[in-house]
Amino acid sequence: PYVNHYGEYYGEQEKLLEYIFETNSKRNLLVIGSSFSRPLQPLLAYHYHHTYIIDLRNYTDFSLSEFCINHQVDDVLIVGDNTVAFQDLGWTINP
């Protein structure tokens, strides 16, 4: 009776999630979002070669510029409500 039904059904994301598809696309996508973006992720990822998924609740010091230096990213998509991108004290995504 104490199981996390949402987590059991959708799975828990504790770190970077990656999709790699062998398509004609050479573009890579970074999706920043909460678990509400989970149903969209495979649909979006299918149209890119490499897709990275970040849930900022698992990163206290995420740096977009550092991530883009270490990973080849062509497009960035932020999915979710205001708390996905910023908190009361300012942006969650550090430049």
XYZ file of C-alpha atoms in Angstrom:
95
model
C 0.000 0.000 0.000
C 3.008 2.362 0.315
C 4.398 1.947 -3.175
C 4.977 4.964 -5.420
C 2.471 3.991 -8.124
C 3.509 6.817 -10.439
C 7.167 5.863 -10.205
C 6.399 2.182 -10.614
C 4.394 2.812 -13.787
C 6.541 5.482 -15.466
C 9.864 4.623 -13.881
C 12.151 6.807 -11.813
C 14.683 9.078 -13.491
C 17.639 9.695 -11.221
C 20.218 10.820 -13.779
C 20.687 11.747 -17.415
C 18.439 9.751 -19.732
C 19.560 9.252 -23.334
C 17.862 8.013 -26.479
C 19.863 7.098 -29.581
C 18.061 6.430 -32.850
C 19.626 5.501 -36.170
C 17.668 7.928 -38.335
C 18.554 10.222 -41.202
C 18.780 13.099 -38.736
C 22.175 14.333 -37.584
C 20.654 16.723 -35.011
C 20.752 16.195 -31.245
C 18.122 17.369 -28.756
C 18.220 18.319 -25.085
C 14.862 18.123 -23.297
C 14.639 19.815 -19.919
C 11.458 18.910 -18.108
C 9.711 17.180 -15.280
C 8.185 13.721 -15.341
C 5.190 15.218 -17.156
C 7.368 15.301 -20.291
C 7.881 11.521 -20.077
C 5.157 10.581 -22.632
C 6.621 13.023 -25.182
C 10.217 11.911 -24.841
C 10.268 8.840 -27.112
C 8.081 10.590 -29.681
C 10.473 13.546 -29.867
C 13.595 11.414 -29.642
C 12.626 9.377 -32.679
C 13.166 12.452 -34.861
C 16.703 13.079 -33.585
C 19.886 11.070 -33.648
C 20.710 11.612 -29.975
C 18.317 12.955 -27.338
C 19.289 13.896 -23.780
C 16.638 14.160 -21.055
C 17.294 16.212 -17.910
C 14.963 16.437 -14.915
C 16.259 19.414 -12.923
C 14.895 18.029 -9.663
C 17.863 15.648 -9.774
C 20.463 18.364 -10.458
C 21.120 21.163 -7.987
C 23.725 22.927 -10.120
C 22.872 22.194 -13.761
C 24.778 24.432 -16.164
C 23.363 24.628 -19.675
C 26.578 26.021 -21.166
C 28.711 23.329 -19.519
C 26.342 20.618 -20.703
C 26.472 21.943 -24.281
C 30.276 22.004 -24.170
C 30.389 18.349 -23.098
C 27.541 17.142 -25.347
C 26.778 18.113 -28.920
C 23.324 19.726 -28.684
C 21.574 21.349 -31.629
C 18.142 22.024 -30.117
C 16.893 22.647 -26.577
C 13.279 22.108 -25.535
C 11.932 23.062 -22.100
C 8.723 21.176 -21.297
C 6.595 21.895 -18.239
C 5.288 24.607 -16.011
C 7.231 27.478 -14.457
C 8.925 25.340 -11.805
C 10.745 23.412 -14.531
C 12.679 26.511 -15.625
C 12.800 28.689 -12.523
C 12.046 28.741 -8.817
C 11.057 31.576 -6.467
C 14.661 32.751 -6.189
C 15.469 32.768 -9.901
C 16.354 30.492 -12.766
C 16.986 26.823 -12.078
C 18.951 26.546 -15.330
C 22.293 28.247 -14.844
C 23.651 29.937 -17.982
